[in-house]
């Protein structure tokens, strides 16, 4: 397990590689000379660190990966960042560089753009909400097309590029604050910039053979939140297909975190969520079927519905004023032609591969 001292020991190594850590991690730093809040600003996971790329001043995130614990992660990151990078349906974060620790041969350091949790800010409209999940669904469908199951689709692993959303930037740890840590970070709405969304953390991801149905053993250690799966049914371990697990986790996020059963503007998604949470994994839709059904449901929404609050609790006077201004300026509630019909990435003939064990 990586400890915070790892970054202190690697500070000069990283600087020589072109990445500058915050002052508190540099040799000779005296906490008495720094800001109290900044001194306390530490990432909750010691494996994560922020830095500035010296060549252009851009903010990046560093992540340590143990090859022993996660042997596939680096290779999968490289696959999505190089060979598959140009495909617009690829929503896996594009890594900038992979460094090797000269102090620990087991550790790689992945360099990524600085992103932000996709749900940090409420969705101002239904249009913003459906744009986010269109991209997330598309990204997971793209992974499945290449026979890669993510295995850990939680809120923490769904991100957005906030470089336009926060024009003056934000603090890498306390993202509500600006870079100085002294003021709240200023932002605009998603409708004003339409950010791109990403799937991160391929530590639990696997690529499976095309010659036999994928199979995993469910244990709390090997698959997070596996206790939520209906197919486990309380057993200590059980064989399962990992692709319907991804579908289930996304449905669980929609139900639990975005309250599609309670928040009326999102009620149109209930039939889709019901199918994604099916007790029988073989009856859950493939990700291509999710994308197709989601598009059909969204194409039936009127412009006025797409302007409704996308998150509970934001139907305020300010929201209604923004609605009026957007209508007056003829700002579209979703990007143009967003839900135009597209051919599915996964052939319907391959459905048994993505839903069954045998």
Coordinates of C-alpha atoms in Angstrom, one line a residue:
X1 CA 0.0 0.0 0.0
X2 CA 1.3 3.4 -0.9
X3 CA 1.7 5.9 1.9
X4 CA 1.9 9.7 1.8
X5 CA 5.6 9.5 2.4
X6 CA 5.9 7.9 -1.1
X7 CA 5.3 11.3 -2.6
X8 CA 7.8 13.1 -0.4
X9 CA 10.4 10.5 -1.5
X10 CA 9.5 10.9 -5.1
X11 CA 9.2 14.7 -5.2
X12 CA 12.6 15.3 -6.9
X13 CA 12.2 12.3 -9.2
X14 CA 8.9 13.6 -10.4
X15 CA 10.3 17.1 -10.8
X16 CA 13.0 15.8 -13.0
X17 CA 10.3 14.0 -15.0
X18 CA 8.5 17.3 -15.5
X19 CA 5.9 17.3 -12.7
X20 CA 5.9 19.7 -9.8
X21 CA 4.1 18.7 -6.6
X22 CA 2.5 21.3 -4.3
X23 CA 5.0 23.1 -2.0
X24 CA 4.0 21.1 1.1
X25 CA 5.5 18.0 -0.5
X26 CA 8.8 19.6 -1.4
X27 CA 12.0 19.1 0.6
X28 CA 12.6 21.9 3.1
X29 CA 9.0 23.0 3.4
X30 CA 8.1 24.5 6.7
X31 CA 4.4 24.2 7.6
X32 CA 4.6 27.4 9.5
X33 CA 5.2 29.2 6.3
X34 CA 2.2 27.8 4.6
X35 CA -1.6 28.3 4.7
X36 CA -3.3 26.3 7.5
X37 CA -6.1 25.1 5.2
X38 CA -3.6 24.2 2.4
X39 CA -1.4 22.3 4.9
X40 CA -4.5 20.1 5.8
X41 CA -5.5 19.6 2.1
X42 CA -4.6 15.9 1.5
X43 CA -6.2 13.5 -0.9
X44 CA -8.3 10.8 0.8
X45 CA -6.4 8.1 -1.0
X46 CA -2.6 8.1 -0.6
X47 CA -2.3 6.6 -4.1
X48 CA -3.5 9.8 -5.6
X49 CA -1.6 13.1 -5.9
X50 CA -2.0 16.3 -7.9
X51 CA 0.8 18.1 -9.7
X52 CA 1.5 20.8 -12.3
X53 CA 3.1 19.8 -15.6
X54 CA 6.1 22.1 -15.8
X55 CA 6.2 22.2 -19.6
X56 CA 2.8 24.0 -20.0
X57 CA 1.5 24.7 -16.4
X58 CA -1.4 22.3 -16.8
X59 CA -2.8 20.6 -13.7
X60 CA -2.6 16.8 -13.7
X61 CA -3.3 13.9 -11.4
X62 CA -0.8 11.2 -10.5
X63 CA -1.9 7.7 -9.5
X64 CA 0.3 4.9 -8.3
X65 CA -0.5 1.4 -9.6
X66 CA 0.9 -1.8 -8.1
X67 CA 1.7 -4.2 -10.9
X68 CA 1.4 -7.1 -8.4
X69 CA -2.1 -6.1 -7.3
X70 CA -3.4 -4.8 -10.6
X71 CA -1.5 -6.4 -13.4
X72 CA -3.9 -5.3 -16.2
X73 CA -4.5 -1.7 -15.3
X74 CA -1.5 0.0 -17.0
X75 CA -1.9 -2.0 -20.2
X76 CA -5.6 -1.3 -20.4
X77 CA -5.0 2.4 -19.8
X78 CA -2.4 2.4 -22.6
X79 CA -4.9 0.6 -24.9
X80 CA -7.6 3.3 -24.5
X81 CA -5.1 6.1 -24.6
X82 CA -3.2 5.1 -27.7
X83 CA -4.7 2.4 -30.0
X84 CA -8.4 3.4 -29.3
X85 CA -7.8 7.1 -28.4
X86 CA -9.3 8.6 -31.6
X87 CA -12.6 6.9 -31.4
X88 CA -15.2 9.5 -30.1
X89 CA -17.1 6.8 -28.3
X90 CA -14.1 6.1 -26.1
X91 CA -14.7 7.8 -22.7
X92 CA -11.9 6.2 -20.8
X93 CA -9.6 8.8 -19.4
X94 CA -6.6 9.4 -21.7
X95 CA -3.4 9.0 -19.7
X96 CA -0.6 11.4 -20.6
X97 CA 2.4 9.3 -19.5
X98 CA 3.4 6.2 -17.4
X99 CA 6.4 6.6 -15.1
X100 CA 8.2 3.8 -13.3
X101 CA 9.3 4.3 -9.8
X102 CA 13.1 3.9 -9.5
X103 CA 12.6 3.2 -5.8
X104 CA 10.0 0.4 -6.1
X105 CA 10.0 -1.7 -9.3
X106 CA 6.4 -2.8 -8.5
X107 CA 5.0 0.7 -8.8
X108 CA 4.0 2.5 -11.9
X109 CA 2.8 6.2 -11.8
X110 CA 0.0 7.0 -14.2
X111 CA -0.3 10.7 -15.2
X112 CA -3.8 11.9 -16.1
X113 CA -5.5 15.2 -16.8
X114 CA -7.2 16.7 -13.8
X115 CA -10.8 15.7 -13.8
X116 CA -13.7 16.2 -11.4
X117 CA -16.5 14.0 -10.1
X118 CA -19.3 14.2 -12.5
X119 CA -21.9 14.7 -9.8
X120 CA -20.1 17.4 -7.8
X121 CA -22.5 20.0 -9.1
X122 CA -26.2 19.4 -9.4
X123 CA -27.6 18.9 -12.9
X124 CA -29.4 22.2 -13.7
X125 CA -31.6 20.6 -16.3
X126 CA -32.8 17.2 -17.5
X127 CA -30.9 18.0 -20.7
X128 CA -27.6 18.2 -18.7
X129 CA -28.4 14.9 -17.0
X130 CA -29.2 13.0 -20.1
X131 CA -26.1 14.4 -21.9
X132 CA -24.0 13.0 -19.0
X133 CA -25.5 9.6 -19.0
X134 CA -25.5 9.3 -22.8
X135 CA -21.7 9.7 -22.7
X136 CA -21.2 7.4 -19.7
X137 CA -23.4 4.7 -21.3
X138 CA -21.6 5.1 -24.6
X139 CA -18.2 4.8 -22.9
X140 CA -19.1 1.6 -21.1
X141 CA -20.7 0.2 -24.3
X142 CA -17.3 0.9 -26.0
X143 CA -15.5 -1.0 -23.3
X144 CA -17.8 -3.9 -23.6
X145 CA -17.5 -3.9 -27.4
X146 CA -13.8 -4.6 -26.8
X147 CA -14.7 -7.4 -24.3
X148 CA -13.5 -5.3 -21.3
X149 CA -15.7 -5.2 -18.2
X150 CA -15.0 -2.3 -15.8
X151 CA -15.9 -4.1 -12.6
X152 CA -16.0 -1.0 -10.4
X153 CA -18.6 1.4 -11.7
X154 CA -19.2 3.7 -8.7
X155 CA -19.8 7.4 -8.5
X156 CA -16.2 7.9 -7.7
X157 CA -15.1 6.5 -11.0
X158 CA -17.3 8.7 -13.2
X159 CA -15.7 12.0 -14.0
X160 CA -16.0 15.1 -16.2
X161 CA -13.5 17.5 -17.8
X162 CA -14.2 20.7 -15.8
X163 CA -11.7 23.0 -17.6
X164 CA -14.5 25.0 -19.2
X165 CA -17.0 24.5 -16.4
X166 CA -14.6 26.2 -14.0
X167 CA -12.9 28.8 -16.2
X168 CA -10.5 29.9 -13.4
X169 CA -9.8 26.4 -12.1
X170 CA -10.4 24.8 -8.7
X171 CA -8.3 23.4 -5.9
X172 CA -7.3 19.7 -6.6
X173 CA -8.4 18.5 -3.1
X174 CA -11.2 20.8 -1.9
X175 CA -12.8 21.2 -5.3
X176 CA -15.3 23.7 -4.0
X177 CA -12.5 26.2 -3.5
X178 CA -10.4 28.1 -6.0
X179 CA -6.7 27.5 -6.6
X180 CA -5.8 29.9 -3.8
X181 CA -8.0 28.0 -1.3
X182 CA -9.3 31.4 -0.1
X183 CA -12.5 31.7 -2.2
X184 CA -15.2 29.5 -3.6
X185 CA -14.5 28.4 -7.1
X186 CA -16.6 30.1 -9.7
X187 CA -18.4 28.0 -12.3
X188 CA -20.9 28.1 -15.1
X189 CA -23.7 25.6 -16.0
X190 CA -23.1 22.5 -18.1
X191 CA -25.5 23.9 -20.7
X192 CA -23.0 26.8 -21.3
X193 CA -20.1 24.5 -22.1
X194 CA -21.3 20.8 -22.5
X195 CA -18.4 19.0 -20.8
X196 CA -17.0 15.6 -21.8
X197 CA -17.5 12.8 -19.3
X198 CA -15.0 10.0 -18.5
X199 CA -14.8 6.6 -16.9
X200 CA -11.7 6.2 -14.7
X201 CA -9.9 3.6 -12.6
X202 CA -9.4 0.4 -14.5
X203 CA -7.9 -1.4 -11.6
X204 CA -10.7 -4.0 -11.4
X205 CA -11.1 -4.1 -15.2
X206 CA -10.5 -7.3 -17.2
X207 CA -10.4 -8.1 -20.9
X208 CA -11.9 -11.5 -21.7
X209 CA -11.4 -14.0 -24.5
X210 CA -13.8 -14.0 -27.4
X211 CA -13.8 -17.8 -27.5
X212 CA -15.6 -18.5 -24.3
X213 CA -18.2 -16.8 -22.1
X214 CA -16.5 -14.5 -19.4
X215 CA -16.7 -15.8 -15.9
X216 CA -15.6 -14.4 -12.5
X217 CA -16.0 -15.6 -8.9
X218 CA -17.8 -13.0 -6.7
X219 CA -16.0 -12.2 -3.5
X220 CA -16.0 -8.9 -1.6
X221 CA -12.3 -8.7 -2.2
X222 CA -12.3 -9.2 -5.9
X223 CA -15.4 -7.1 -6.8
X224 CA -16.5 -4.1 -4.7
X225 CA -20.2 -3.9 -3.9
X226 CA -20.7 -7.5 -5.0
X227 CA -23.1 -7.9 -2.1
X228 CA -25.6 -5.8 -4.0
X229 CA -25.8 -8.3 -6.9
X230 CA -29.0 -10.4 -7.0
X231 CA -27.0 -13.3 -8.5
X232 CA -24.9 -13.6 -5.5
X233 CA -27.9 -14.1 -3.1
X234 CA -25.8 -14.3 0.0
X235 CA -23.4 -16.9 -1.1
X236 CA -19.8 -16.6 0.0
X237 CA -18.7 -17.0 -3.7
X238 CA -20.5 -17.6 -6.9
X239 CA -19.7 -17.7 -10.6
X240 CA -21.0 -14.8 -12.6
X241 CA -20.7 -12.9 -15.9
X242 CA -19.0 -9.5 -15.2
X243 CA -20.7 -7.6 -18.1
X244 CA -24.3 -7.7 -16.5
X245 CA -22.6 -6.5 -13.3
X246 CA -21.5 -3.3 -15.0
X247 CA -25.1 -2.8 -16.2
X248 CA -26.5 -3.5 -12.7
X249 CA -24.1 -1.0 -11.1
X250 CA -25.1 1.8 -13.5
X251 CA -28.8 1.0 -12.8
X252 CA -28.1 1.1 -9.1
X253 CA -26.5 4.6 -9.5
X254 CA -29.5 5.9 -11.3
X255 CA -31.9 4.5 -8.7
X256 CA -30.0 5.3 -5.5
X257 CA -28.0 8.4 -6.3
X258 CA -30.3 10.2 -8.8
X259 CA -33.7 9.1 -7.5
X260 CA -35.3 8.3 -10.8
X261 CA -38.2 6.7 -9.0
X262 CA -38.8 9.8 -6.9
X263 CA -37.7 12.7 -9.0
X264 CA -40.5 13.2 -11.4
X265 CA -38.6 14.8 -14.3
X266 CA -36.5 11.6 -14.5
X267 CA -39.4 9.2 -14.2
X268 CA -39.2 8.4 -17.9
X269 CA -36.1 6.3 -17.1
X270 CA -37.9 3.9 -14.8
X271 CA -38.5 1.2 -17.4
X272 CA -34.9 1.2 -18.3
X273 CA -33.6 1.1 -14.7
X274 CA -36.0 -1.7 -13.9
X275 CA -34.5 -3.8 -16.7
X276 CA -30.9 -2.9 -15.6
X277 CA -31.7 -4.1 -12.1
X278 CA -33.3 -7.4 -13.1
X279 CA -32.8 -10.2 -10.6
X280 CA -31.9 -12.5 -13.5
X281 CA -28.6 -11.3 -15.0
X282 CA -29.4 -13.0 -18.3
X283 CA -32.5 -10.7 -18.6
X284 CA -30.6 -7.5 -18.1
X285 CA -29.9 -5.5 -21.3
X286 CA -26.5 -5.4 -22.9
X287 CA -24.9 -2.0 -22.9
X288 CA -25.8 -1.6 -26.5
X289 CA -29.4 -2.3 -25.6
X290 CA -29.1 0.2 -22.8
X291 CA -27.8 2.9 -25.2
X292 CA -30.6 2.1 -27.7
X293 CA -33.4 2.2 -25.2
X294 CA -32.0 5.3 -23.5
X295 CA -31.8 7.1 -26.9
X296 CA -35.4 6.2 -27.7
X297 CA -36.7 7.4 -24.3
X298 CA -34.7 10.7 -24.6
X299 CA -35.9 11.4 -28.2
X300 CA -39.4 11.5 -26.9
X301 CA -38.7 14.3 -24.5
X302 CA -40.0 17.8 -25.4
X303 CA -37.7 20.9 -25.1
X304 CA -39.7 22.1 -22.1
X305 CA -39.1 18.7 -20.3
X306 CA -35.4 18.9 -21.0
X307 CA -35.4 22.3 -19.3
X308 CA -36.8 20.9 -16.1
X309 CA -34.5 20.5 -13.0
X310 CA -32.2 17.6 -13.5
X311 CA -31.5 17.2 -9.8
X312 CA -33.9 17.3 -6.9
X313 CA -34.1 20.5 -4.8
X314 CA -32.9 23.0 -7.4
X315 CA -36.4 24.2 -8.6
X316 CA -35.7 27.7 -7.3
X317 CA -36.3 31.2 -8.6
X318 CA -32.7 31.4 -10.0
X319 CA -33.3 28.1 -11.9
X320 CA -36.5 29.5 -13.4
X321 CA -34.8 32.7 -14.4
X322 CA -32.0 30.7 -16.1
X323 CA -34.7 28.7 -18.0
X324 CA -36.3 31.9 -19.3
X325 CA -32.9 33.3 -20.4
X326 CA -32.0 30.1 -22.2
X327 CA -35.3 30.1 -24.0
X328 CA -34.9 33.8 -24.9
X329 CA -31.4 33.2 -26.3
X330 CA -32.6 30.0 -28.1
X331 CA -29.9 27.9 -26.3
X332 CA -30.7 24.2 -27.1
X333 CA -31.4 22.1 -24.0
X334 CA -29.1 19.3 -25.4
X335 CA -26.3 19.3 -27.9
X336 CA -27.5 19.3 -31.5
X337 CA -28.5 15.8 -32.8
X338 CA -27.3 14.2 -29.6
X339 CA -29.8 11.3 -29.7
X340 CA -29.8 10.7 -33.5
X341 CA -30.2 6.9 -34.0
X342 CA -26.9 5.0 -34.2
X343 CA -26.1 1.4 -35.0
X344 CA -25.3 -0.6 -31.9
X345 CA -21.7 -1.4 -31.1
X346 CA -22.5 -4.9 -29.9
X347 CA -24.1 -7.3 -32.3
X348 CA -27.4 -8.8 -31.1
X349 CA -26.1 -12.3 -31.9
X350 CA -23.5 -11.8 -29.2
X351 CA -26.1 -11.3 -26.5
X352 CA -25.4 -14.7 -24.8
X353 CA -21.7 -13.8 -24.4
X354 CA -22.6 -10.6 -22.6
X355 CA -25.3 -11.9 -20.3
X356 CA -24.8 -15.7 -19.6
X357 CA -22.2 -17.9 -18.1
X358 CA -22.3 -20.6 -20.8

